[in-house]
mmCIF file of C-alpha atoms in Angstrom:
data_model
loop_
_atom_site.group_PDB
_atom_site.id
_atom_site.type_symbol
_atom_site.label_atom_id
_atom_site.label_comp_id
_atom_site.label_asym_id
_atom_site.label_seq_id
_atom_site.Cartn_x
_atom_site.Cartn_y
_atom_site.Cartn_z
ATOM 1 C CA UNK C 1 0.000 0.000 0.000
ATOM 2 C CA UNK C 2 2.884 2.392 0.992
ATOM 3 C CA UNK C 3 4.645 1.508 -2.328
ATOM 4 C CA UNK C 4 1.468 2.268 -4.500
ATOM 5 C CA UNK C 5 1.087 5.888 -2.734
ATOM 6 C CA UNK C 6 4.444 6.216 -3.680
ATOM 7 C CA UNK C 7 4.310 5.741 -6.978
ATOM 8 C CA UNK C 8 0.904 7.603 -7.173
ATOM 9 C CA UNK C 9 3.176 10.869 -5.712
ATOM 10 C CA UNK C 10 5.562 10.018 -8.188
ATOM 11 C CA UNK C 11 3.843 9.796 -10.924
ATOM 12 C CA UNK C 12 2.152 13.086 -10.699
ATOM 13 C CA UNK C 13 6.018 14.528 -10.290
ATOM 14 C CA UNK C 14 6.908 12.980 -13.622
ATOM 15 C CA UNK C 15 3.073 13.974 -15.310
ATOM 16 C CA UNK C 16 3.808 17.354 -13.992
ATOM 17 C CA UNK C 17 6.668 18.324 -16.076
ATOM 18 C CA UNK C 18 5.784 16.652 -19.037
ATOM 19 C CA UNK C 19 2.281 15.388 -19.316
ATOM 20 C CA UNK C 20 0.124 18.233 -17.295
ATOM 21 C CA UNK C 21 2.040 20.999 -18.838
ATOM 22 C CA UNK C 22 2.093 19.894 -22.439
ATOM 23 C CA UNK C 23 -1.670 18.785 -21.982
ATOM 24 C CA UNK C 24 -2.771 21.574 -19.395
ATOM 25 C CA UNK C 25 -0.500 24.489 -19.909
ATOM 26 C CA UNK C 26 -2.173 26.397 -22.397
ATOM 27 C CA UNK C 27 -5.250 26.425 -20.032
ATOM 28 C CA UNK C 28 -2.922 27.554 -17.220
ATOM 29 C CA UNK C 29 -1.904 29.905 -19.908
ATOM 30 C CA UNK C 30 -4.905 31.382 -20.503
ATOM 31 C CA UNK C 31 -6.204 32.190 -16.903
ATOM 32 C CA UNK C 32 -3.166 33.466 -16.430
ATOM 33 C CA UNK C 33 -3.138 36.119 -19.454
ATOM 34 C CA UNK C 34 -6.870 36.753 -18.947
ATOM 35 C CA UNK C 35 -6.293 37.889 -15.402
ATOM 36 C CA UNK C 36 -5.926 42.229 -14.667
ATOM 37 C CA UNK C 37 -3.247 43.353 -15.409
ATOM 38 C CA UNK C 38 -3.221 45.637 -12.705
ATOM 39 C CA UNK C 39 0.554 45.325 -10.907
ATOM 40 C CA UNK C 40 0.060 43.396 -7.698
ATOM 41 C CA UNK C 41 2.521 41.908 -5.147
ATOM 42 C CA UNK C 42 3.825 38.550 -6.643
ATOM 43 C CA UNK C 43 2.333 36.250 -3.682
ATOM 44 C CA UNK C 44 -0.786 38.546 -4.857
ATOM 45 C CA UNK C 45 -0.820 37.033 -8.574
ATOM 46 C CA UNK C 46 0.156 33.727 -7.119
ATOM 47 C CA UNK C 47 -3.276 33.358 -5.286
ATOM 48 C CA UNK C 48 -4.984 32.033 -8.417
ATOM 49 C CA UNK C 49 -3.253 29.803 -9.235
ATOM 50 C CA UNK C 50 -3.213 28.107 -5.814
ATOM 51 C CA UNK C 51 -6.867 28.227 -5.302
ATOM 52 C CA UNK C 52 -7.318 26.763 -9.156
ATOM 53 C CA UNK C 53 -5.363 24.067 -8.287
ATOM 54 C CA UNK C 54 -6.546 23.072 -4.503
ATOM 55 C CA UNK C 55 -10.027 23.042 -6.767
ATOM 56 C CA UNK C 56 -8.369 20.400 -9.317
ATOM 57 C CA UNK C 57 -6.721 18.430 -6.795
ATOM 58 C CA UNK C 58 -10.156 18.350 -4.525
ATOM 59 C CA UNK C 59 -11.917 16.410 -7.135
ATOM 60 C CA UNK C 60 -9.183 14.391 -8.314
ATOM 61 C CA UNK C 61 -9.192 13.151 -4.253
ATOM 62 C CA UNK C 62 -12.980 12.809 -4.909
ATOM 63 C CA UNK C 63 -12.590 11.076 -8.216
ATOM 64 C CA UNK C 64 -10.292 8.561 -6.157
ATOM 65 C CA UNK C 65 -12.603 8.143 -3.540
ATOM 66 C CA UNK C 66 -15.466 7.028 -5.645
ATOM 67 C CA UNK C 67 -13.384 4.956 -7.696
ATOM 68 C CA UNK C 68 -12.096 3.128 -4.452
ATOM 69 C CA UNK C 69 -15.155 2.541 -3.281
ATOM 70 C CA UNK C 70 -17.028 1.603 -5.864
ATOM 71 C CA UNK C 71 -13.662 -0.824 -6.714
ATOM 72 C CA UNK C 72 -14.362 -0.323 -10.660
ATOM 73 C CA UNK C 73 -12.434 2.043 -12.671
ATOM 74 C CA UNK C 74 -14.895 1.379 -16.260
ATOM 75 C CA UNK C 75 -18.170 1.318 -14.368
ATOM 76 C CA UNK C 76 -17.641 4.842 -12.593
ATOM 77 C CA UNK C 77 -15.494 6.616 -15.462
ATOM 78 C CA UNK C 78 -18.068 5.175 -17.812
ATOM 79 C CA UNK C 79 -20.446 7.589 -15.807
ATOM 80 C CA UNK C 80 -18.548 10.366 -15.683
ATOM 81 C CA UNK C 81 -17.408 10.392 -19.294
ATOM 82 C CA UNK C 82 -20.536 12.370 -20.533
ATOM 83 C CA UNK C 83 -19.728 15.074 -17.410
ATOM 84 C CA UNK C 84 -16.145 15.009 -19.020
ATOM 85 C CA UNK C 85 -16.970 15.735 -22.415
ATOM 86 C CA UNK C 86 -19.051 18.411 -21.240
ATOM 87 C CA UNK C 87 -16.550 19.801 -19.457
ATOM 88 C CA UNK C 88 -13.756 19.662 -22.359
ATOM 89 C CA UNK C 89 -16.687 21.638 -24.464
ATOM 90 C CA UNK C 90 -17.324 24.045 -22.207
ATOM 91 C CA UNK C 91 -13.870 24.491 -21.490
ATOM 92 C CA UNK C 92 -13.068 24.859 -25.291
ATOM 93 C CA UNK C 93 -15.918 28.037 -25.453
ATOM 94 C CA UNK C 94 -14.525 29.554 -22.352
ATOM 95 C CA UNK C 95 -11.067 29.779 -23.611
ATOM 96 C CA UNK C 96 -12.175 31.568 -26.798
ATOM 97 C CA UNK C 97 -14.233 34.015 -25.172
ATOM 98 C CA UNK C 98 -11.465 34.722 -22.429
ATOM 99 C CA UNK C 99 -9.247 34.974 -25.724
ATOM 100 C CA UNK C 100 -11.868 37.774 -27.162
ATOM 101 C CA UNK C 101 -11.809 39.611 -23.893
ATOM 102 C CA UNK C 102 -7.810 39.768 -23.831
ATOM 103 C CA UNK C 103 -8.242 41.137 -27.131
ATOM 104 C CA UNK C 104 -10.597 43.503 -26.455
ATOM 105 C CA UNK C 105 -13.423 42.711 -28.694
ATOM 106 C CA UNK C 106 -15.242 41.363 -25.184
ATOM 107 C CA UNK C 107 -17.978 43.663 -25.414
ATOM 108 C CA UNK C 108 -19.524 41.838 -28.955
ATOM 109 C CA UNK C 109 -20.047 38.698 -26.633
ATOM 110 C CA UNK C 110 -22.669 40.554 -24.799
ATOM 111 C CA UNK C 111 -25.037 38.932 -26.835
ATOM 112 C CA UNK C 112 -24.600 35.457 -24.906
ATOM 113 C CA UNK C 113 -25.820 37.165 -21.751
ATOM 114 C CA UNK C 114 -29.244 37.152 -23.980
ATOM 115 C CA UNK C 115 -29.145 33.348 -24.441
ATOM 116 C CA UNK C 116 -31.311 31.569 -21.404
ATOM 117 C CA UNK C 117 -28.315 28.900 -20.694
ATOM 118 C CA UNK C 118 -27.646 28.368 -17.095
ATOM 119 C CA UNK C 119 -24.302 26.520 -17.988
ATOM 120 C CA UNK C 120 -23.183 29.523 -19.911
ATOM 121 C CA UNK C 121 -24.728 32.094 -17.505
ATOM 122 C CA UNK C 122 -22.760 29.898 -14.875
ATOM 123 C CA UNK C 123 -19.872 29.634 -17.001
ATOM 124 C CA UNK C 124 -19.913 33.602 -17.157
ATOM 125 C CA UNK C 125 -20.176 34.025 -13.503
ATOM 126 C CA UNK C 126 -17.045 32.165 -12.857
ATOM 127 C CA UNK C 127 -15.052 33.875 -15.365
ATOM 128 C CA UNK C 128 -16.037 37.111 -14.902
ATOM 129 C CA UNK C 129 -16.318 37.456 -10.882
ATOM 130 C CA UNK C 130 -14.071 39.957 -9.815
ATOM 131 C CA UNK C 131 -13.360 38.134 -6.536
ATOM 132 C CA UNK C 132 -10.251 35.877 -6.906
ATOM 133 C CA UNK C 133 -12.031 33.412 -4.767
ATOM 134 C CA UNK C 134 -13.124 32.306 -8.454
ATOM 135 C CA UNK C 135 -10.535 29.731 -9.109
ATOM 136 C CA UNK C 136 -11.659 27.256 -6.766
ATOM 137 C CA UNK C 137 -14.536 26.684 -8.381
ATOM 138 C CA UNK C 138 -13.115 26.587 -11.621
ATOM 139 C CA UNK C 139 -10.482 23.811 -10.236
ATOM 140 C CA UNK C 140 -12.887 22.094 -8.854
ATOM 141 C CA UNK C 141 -14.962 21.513 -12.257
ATOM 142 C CA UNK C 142 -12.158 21.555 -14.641
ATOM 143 C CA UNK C 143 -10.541 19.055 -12.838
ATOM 144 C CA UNK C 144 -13.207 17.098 -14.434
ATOM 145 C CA UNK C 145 -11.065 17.367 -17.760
ATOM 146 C CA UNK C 146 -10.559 13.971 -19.274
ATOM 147 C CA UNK C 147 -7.167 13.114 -18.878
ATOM 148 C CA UNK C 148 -5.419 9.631 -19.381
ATOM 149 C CA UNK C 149 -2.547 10.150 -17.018
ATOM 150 C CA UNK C 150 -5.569 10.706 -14.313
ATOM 151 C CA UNK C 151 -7.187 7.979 -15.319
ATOM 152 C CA UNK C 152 -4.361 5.330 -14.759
ATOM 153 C CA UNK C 153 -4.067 6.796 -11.391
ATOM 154 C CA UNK C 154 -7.977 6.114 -10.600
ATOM 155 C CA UNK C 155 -7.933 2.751 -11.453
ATOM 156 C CA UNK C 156 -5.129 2.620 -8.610
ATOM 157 C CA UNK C 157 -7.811 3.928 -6.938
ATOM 158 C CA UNK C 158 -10.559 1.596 -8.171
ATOM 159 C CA UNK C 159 -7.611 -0.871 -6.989
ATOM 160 C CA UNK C 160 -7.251 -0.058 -3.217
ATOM 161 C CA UNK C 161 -11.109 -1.216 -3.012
ATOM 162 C CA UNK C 162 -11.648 1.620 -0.285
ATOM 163 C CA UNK C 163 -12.796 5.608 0.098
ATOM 164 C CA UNK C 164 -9.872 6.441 1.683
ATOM 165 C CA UNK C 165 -7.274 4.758 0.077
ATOM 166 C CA UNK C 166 -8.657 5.759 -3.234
ATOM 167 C CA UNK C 167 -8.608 8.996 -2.620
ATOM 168 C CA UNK C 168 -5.254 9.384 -0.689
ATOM 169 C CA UNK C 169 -3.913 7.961 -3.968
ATOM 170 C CA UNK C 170 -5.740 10.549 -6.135
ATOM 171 C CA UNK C 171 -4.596 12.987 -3.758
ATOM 172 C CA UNK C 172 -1.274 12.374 -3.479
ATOM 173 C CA UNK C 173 -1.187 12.047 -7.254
ATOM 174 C CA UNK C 174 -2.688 15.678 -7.433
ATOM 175 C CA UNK C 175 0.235 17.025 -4.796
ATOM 176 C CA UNK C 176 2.952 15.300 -7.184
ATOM 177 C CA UNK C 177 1.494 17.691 -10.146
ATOM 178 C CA UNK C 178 1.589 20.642 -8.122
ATOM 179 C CA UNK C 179 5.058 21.896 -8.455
ATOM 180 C CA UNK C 180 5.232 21.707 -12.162
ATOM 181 C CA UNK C 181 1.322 23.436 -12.935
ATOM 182 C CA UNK C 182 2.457 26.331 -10.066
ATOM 183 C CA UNK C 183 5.668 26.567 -11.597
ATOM 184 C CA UNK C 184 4.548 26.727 -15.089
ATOM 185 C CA UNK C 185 1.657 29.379 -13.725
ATOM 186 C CA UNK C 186 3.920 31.836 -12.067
ATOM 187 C CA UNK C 187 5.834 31.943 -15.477
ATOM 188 C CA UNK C 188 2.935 32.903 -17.281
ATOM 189 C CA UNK C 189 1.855 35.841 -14.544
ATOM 190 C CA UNK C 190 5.373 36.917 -14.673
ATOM 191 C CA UNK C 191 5.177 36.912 -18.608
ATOM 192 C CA UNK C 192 1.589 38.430 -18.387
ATOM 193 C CA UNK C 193 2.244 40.796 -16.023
ATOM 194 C CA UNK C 194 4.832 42.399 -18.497
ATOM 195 C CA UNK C 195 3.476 42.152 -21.626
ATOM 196 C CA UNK C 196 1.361 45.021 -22.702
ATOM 197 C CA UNK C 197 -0.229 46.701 -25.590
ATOM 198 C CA UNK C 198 0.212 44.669 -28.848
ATOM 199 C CA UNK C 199 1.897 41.345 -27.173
ATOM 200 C CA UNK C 200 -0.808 40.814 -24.663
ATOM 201 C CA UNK C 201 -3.635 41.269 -27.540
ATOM 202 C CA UNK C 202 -1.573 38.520 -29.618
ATOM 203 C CA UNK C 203 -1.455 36.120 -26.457
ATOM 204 C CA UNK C 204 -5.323 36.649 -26.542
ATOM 205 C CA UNK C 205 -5.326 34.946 -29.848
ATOM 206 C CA UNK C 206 -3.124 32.209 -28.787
ATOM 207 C CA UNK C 207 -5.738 32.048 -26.280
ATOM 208 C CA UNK C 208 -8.469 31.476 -28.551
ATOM 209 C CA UNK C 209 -6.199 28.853 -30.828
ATOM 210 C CA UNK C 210 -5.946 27.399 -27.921
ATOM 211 C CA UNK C 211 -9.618 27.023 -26.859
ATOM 212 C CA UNK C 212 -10.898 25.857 -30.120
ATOM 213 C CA UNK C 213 -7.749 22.915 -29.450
ATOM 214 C CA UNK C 214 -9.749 21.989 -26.340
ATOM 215 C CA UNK C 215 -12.879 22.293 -28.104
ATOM 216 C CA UNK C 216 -12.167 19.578 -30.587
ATOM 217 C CA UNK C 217 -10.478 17.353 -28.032
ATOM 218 C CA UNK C 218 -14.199 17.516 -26.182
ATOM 219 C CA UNK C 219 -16.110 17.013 -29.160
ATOM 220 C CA UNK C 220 -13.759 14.596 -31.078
ATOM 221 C CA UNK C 221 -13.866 12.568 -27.866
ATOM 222 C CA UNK C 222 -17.331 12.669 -27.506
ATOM 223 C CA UNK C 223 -18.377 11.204 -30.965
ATOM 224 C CA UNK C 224 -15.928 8.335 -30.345
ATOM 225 C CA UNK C 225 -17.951 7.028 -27.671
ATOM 226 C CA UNK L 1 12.229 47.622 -7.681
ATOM 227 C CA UNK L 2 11.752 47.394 -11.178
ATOM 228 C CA UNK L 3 15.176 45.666 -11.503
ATOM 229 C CA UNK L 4 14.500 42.972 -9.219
ATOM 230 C CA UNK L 5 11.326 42.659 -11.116
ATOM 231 C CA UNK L 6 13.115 42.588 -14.135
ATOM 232 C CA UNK L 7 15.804 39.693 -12.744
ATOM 233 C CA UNK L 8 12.862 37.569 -11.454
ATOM 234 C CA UNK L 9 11.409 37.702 -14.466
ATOM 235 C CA UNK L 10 14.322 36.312 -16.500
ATOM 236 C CA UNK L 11 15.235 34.093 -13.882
ATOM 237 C CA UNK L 12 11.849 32.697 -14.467
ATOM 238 C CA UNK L 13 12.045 32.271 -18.172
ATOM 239 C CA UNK L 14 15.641 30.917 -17.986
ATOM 240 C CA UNK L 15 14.376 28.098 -15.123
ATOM 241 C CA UNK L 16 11.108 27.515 -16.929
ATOM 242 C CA UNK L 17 12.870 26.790 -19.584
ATOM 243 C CA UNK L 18 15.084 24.052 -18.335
ATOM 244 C CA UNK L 19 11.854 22.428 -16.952
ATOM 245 C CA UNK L 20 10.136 22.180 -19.891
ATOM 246 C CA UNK L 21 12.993 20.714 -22.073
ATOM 247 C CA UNK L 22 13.483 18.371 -18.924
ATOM 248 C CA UNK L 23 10.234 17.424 -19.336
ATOM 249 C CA UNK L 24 10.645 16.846 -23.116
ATOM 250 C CA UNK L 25 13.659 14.758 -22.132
ATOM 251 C CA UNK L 26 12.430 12.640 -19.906
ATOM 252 C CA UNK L 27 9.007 11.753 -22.241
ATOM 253 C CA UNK L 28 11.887 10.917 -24.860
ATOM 254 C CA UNK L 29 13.962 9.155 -22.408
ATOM 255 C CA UNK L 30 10.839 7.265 -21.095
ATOM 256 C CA UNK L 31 9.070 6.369 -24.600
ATOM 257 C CA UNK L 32 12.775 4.866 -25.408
ATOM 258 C CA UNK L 33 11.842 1.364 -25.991
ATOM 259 C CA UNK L 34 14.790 -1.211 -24.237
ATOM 260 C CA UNK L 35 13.432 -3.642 -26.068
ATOM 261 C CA UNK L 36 15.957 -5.499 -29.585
ATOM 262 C CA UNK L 37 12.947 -6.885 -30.485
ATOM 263 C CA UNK L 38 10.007 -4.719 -31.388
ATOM 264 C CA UNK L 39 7.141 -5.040 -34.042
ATOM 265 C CA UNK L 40 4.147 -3.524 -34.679
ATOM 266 C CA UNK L 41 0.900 -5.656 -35.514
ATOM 267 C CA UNK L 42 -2.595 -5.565 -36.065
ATOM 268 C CA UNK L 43 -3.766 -6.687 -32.472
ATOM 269 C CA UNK L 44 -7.672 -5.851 -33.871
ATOM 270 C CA UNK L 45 -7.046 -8.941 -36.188
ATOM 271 C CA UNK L 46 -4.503 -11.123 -34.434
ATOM 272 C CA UNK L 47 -2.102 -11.859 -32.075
ATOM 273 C CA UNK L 48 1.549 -10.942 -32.572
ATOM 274 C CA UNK L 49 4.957 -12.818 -32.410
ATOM 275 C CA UNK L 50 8.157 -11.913 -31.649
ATOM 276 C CA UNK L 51 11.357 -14.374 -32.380
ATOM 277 C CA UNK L 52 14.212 -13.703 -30.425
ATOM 278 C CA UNK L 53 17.878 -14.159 -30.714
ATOM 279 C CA UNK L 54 17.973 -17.022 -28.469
ATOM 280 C CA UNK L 55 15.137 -19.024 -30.136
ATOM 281 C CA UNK L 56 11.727 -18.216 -28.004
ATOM 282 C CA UNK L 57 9.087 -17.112 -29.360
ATOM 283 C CA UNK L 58 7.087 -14.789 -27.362
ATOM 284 C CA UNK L 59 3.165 -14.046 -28.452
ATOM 285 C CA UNK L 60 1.160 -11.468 -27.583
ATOM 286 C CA UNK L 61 -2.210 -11.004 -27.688
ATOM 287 C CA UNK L 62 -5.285 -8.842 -26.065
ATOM 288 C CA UNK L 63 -9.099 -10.196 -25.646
ATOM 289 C CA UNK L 64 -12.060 -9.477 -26.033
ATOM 290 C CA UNK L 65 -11.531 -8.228 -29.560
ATOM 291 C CA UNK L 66 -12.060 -5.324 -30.617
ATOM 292 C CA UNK L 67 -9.611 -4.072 -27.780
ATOM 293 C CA UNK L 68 -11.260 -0.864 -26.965
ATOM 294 C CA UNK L 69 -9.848 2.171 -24.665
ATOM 295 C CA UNK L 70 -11.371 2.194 -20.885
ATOM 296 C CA UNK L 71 -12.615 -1.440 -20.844
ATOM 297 C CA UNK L 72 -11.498 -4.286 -19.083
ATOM 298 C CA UNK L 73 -8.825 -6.426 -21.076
ATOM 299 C CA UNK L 74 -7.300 -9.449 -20.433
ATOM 300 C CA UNK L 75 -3.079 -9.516 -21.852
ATOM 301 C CA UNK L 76 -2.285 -13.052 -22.764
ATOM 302 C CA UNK L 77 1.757 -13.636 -23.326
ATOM 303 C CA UNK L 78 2.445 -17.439 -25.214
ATOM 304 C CA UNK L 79 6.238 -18.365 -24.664
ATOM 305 C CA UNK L 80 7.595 -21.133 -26.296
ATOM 306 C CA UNK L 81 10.592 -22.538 -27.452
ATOM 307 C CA UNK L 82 10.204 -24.544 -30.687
ATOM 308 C CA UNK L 83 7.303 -26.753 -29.996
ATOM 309 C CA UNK L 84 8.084 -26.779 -26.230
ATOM 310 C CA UNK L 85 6.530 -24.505 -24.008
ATOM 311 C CA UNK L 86 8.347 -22.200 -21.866
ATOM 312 C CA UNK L 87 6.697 -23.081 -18.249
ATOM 313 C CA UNK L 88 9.459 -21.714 -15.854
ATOM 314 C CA UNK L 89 9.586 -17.994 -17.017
ATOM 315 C CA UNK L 90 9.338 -14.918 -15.067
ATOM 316 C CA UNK L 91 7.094 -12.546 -17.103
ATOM 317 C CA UNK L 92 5.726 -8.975 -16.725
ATOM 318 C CA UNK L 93 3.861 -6.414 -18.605
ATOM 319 C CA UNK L 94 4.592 -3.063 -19.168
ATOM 320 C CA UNK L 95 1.906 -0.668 -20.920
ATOM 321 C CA UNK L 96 2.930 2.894 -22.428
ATOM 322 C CA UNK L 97 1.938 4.901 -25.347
ATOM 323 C CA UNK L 98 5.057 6.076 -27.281
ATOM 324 C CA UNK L 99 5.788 9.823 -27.127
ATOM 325 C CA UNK L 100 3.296 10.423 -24.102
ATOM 326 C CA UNK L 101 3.665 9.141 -20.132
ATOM 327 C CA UNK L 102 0.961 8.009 -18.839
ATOM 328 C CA UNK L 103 1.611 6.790 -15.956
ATOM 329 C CA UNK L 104 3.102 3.097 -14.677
ATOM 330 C CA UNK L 105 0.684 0.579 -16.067
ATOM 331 C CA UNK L 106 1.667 -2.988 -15.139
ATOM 332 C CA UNK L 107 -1.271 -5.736 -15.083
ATOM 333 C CA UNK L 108 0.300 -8.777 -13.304
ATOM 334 C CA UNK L 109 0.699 -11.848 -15.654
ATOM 335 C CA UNK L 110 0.113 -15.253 -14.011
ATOM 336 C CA UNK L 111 0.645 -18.849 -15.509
ATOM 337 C CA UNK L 112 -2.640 -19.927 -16.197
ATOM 338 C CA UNK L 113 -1.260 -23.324 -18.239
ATOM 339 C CA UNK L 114 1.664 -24.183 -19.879
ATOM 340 C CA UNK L 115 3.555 -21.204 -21.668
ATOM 341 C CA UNK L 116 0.701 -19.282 -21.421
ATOM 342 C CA UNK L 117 0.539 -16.581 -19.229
ATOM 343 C CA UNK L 118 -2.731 -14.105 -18.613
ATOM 344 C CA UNK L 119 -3.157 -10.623 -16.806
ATOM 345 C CA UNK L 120 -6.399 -8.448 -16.486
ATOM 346 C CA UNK L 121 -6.178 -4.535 -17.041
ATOM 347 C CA UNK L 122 -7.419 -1.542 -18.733
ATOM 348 C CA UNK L 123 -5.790 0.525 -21.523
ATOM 349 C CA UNK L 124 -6.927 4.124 -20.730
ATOM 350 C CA UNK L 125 -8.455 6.548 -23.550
ATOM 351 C CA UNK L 126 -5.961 10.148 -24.321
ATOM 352 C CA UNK L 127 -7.895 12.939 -24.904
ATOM 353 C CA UNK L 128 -5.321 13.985 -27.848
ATOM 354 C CA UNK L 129 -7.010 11.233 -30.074
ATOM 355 C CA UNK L 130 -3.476 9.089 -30.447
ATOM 356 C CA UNK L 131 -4.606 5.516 -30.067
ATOM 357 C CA UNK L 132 -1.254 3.747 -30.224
ATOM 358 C CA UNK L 133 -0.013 1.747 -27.861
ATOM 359 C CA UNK L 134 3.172 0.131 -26.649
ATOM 360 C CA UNK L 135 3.379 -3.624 -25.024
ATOM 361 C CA UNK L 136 6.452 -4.538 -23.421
ATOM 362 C CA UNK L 137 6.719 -8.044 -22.315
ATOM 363 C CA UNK L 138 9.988 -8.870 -20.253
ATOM 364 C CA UNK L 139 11.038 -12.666 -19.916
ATOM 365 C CA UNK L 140 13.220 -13.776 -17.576
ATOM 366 C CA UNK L 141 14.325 -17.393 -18.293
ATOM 367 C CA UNK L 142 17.173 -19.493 -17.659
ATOM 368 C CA UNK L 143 19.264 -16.839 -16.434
ATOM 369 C CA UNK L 144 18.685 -14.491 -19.303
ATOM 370 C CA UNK L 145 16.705 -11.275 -20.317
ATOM 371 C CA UNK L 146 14.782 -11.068 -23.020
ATOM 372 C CA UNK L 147 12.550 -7.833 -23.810
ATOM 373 C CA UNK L 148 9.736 -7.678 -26.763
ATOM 374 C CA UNK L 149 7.855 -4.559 -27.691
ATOM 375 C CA UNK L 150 4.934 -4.768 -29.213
ATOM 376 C CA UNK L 151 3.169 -1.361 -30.871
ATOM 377 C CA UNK L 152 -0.824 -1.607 -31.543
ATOM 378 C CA UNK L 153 -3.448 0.146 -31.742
ATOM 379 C CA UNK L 154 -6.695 0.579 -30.151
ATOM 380 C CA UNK L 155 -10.095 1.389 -31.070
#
């Protein structure tokens, strides 16, 4: 048991750097750019990024726990995949319209505050709360994203056959990615914190390159299933 | 003030960039296959053999077919040597996908008869859409080593 949290820990370490940042970076990325660009203390821009991941890493250790106790990986991601997909969609659309906003053509998406959808009204909410207590939330449901390095941790999970050893694995696993995705997001508020004028409109449209990417992952995935 | 800034800032690019080709290093170093033997085959259809140098023939082959991402699998590995079978082997699994880590993936193979050894796992989906897949079966017999690798792909 001790050698399978372990390797759980270790394996996020090793996703971290290479997986989660190739796979998860430009989301990073674009939180990151999208956020004011009023000067603040660094610890101050930091804050973010913390809360955003404690969010992930909360239902990654809730992921775990269901897969532990339910003791099947397929039957329980088979349920969630639909969420997933969903997610990956949504995620998609909320990158371009971040990437609009950093490029200052925000004010023409107006018109979706006109369209009765309580996931995009939601959706908006999130995004566009001043408060910075924000990122939690949006941890917590983009930590939803389908991801297969996640998934070969929760069927550890599914493996311990228990709550709490299924999600101390998924927990620990989250913890391992930590350095790297905190890392990689205090480059990019360093980087957006400097960039102005022309620069910071172009990383807008890397934003929304970006976003469409994660839009086709969500949809491609879903019409595989 | 703004110097320090400055600094921090180009401390950060210079260190973020030595984690990030770090990380590029050690997905290369990782999807580095050990194996002398390697082959890729049409697991949908088949099974797949590998011949080694020192005459065994290892066979590899995943059930039920069509072997589909996120479902329950079971990894059969045939060893044999000519017509004998090879009953006093050591043999483990290894599952990867070239050019991507994914984490340690290991179902535990068990002699179930003869030669013919059988492990239960899943092969997980990747949201990027790449569907190939790397076995690696490691034999240890008679005091030797022998590694196959065995690139498929999954539905």
């Amino acid at each position: 048991m001790e050698t399978g949290y372990f390797l759980a820990f270790t394996t996020g370490v090793l996703g971290g750097f290479g997986h989660c940042i190739g796979m998860c970076g430009p989301l990073v990325a674009s939180y990151a750019l999208a956020q004011a660009s009023v000067p603040q203390p660094f610890l101050i821009r930091m804050l973010p990024h913390l809360l955003y991941n404690s969010g992930r890493i909360t239902t990654y250790a809730l992921i775990g726990g269901v897969m532990g106790l339910s003791g099947s990986f397929v039957n329980v991601a088979g349920r969630l995949a639909g969420i997933q997909n969903i997610v990956a969609v949504i995620t998609g659309v909320a990158m371009i319209f971040m990437g609009l906003s950093i490029v200052g053509i925000g004010a023409k998406t107006a018109w979706i505050e006109k369209k009765n959808l309580p996931i995009l009204r939601a959706a908006q909410k999130v995004l566009a709360s001043p408060s910075t207590l924000r990122y939690y939330p949006l941890g917590l449901i983009l930590g939803l994203l389908p991801c297969g390095l996640s998934y070969t941790v929760f069927i550890a999970s599914a493996g311990t056959g228990g709550l709490f050893p299924g999600m101390l694995t998924a927990l620990l696993f989250g913890l391992g990615t930590l350095p790297a995705l905190l890392f990689f997001g205090a480059v990019m508020t360093s980087i957006s914190a400097s960039l102005r004028g022309r620069i910071y409109r172009a990383g807008g449209v890397v934003v929304m390159i970006m976003g469409l990417y994660f839009l086709f992952r969500g949809i491609r995935i879903y019409a595989n299933l | 003030m703004k110097r320090s800034g400055r600094k921090l800032g180009t401390l950060c690019m210079l260190l973020s960039g030595i984690v990030i080709l770090a990380g590029i290093i050690s997905i290369g170093v990782l999807d580095v296959s050990s194996a002398e033997n390697r082959t890729t085959c049409d697991i949908q259809r088949d099974s797949c053999l590998i011949q080694t140098g020192e005459g065994m023939t290892i066979e590899f082959d995943i059930h039920p077919k069509p072997v589909t991402a996120m479902s329950e699998l079971t990894f059969i590995v045939n060893l044999s040597r000519g017509a004998s079978p090879v009953t006093d082997a050591s043999t483990s699994l290894d599952l990867s996908m070239p050019g991507m880590f994914m984490g340690k993936n290991r179902p535990v193979l068990k002699q179930v008869y003869d030669g013919r050894y059988e492990g239960r796992g899943i092969i997980t989906r990747c949201p990027s859409g790449n569907k190939t897949w790397q076995a690696e079966v490691t034999v240890e017999h008679a005091g030797k080593t022998a590694v196959a690798s065995f690139v498929f792909e999954v539905k």
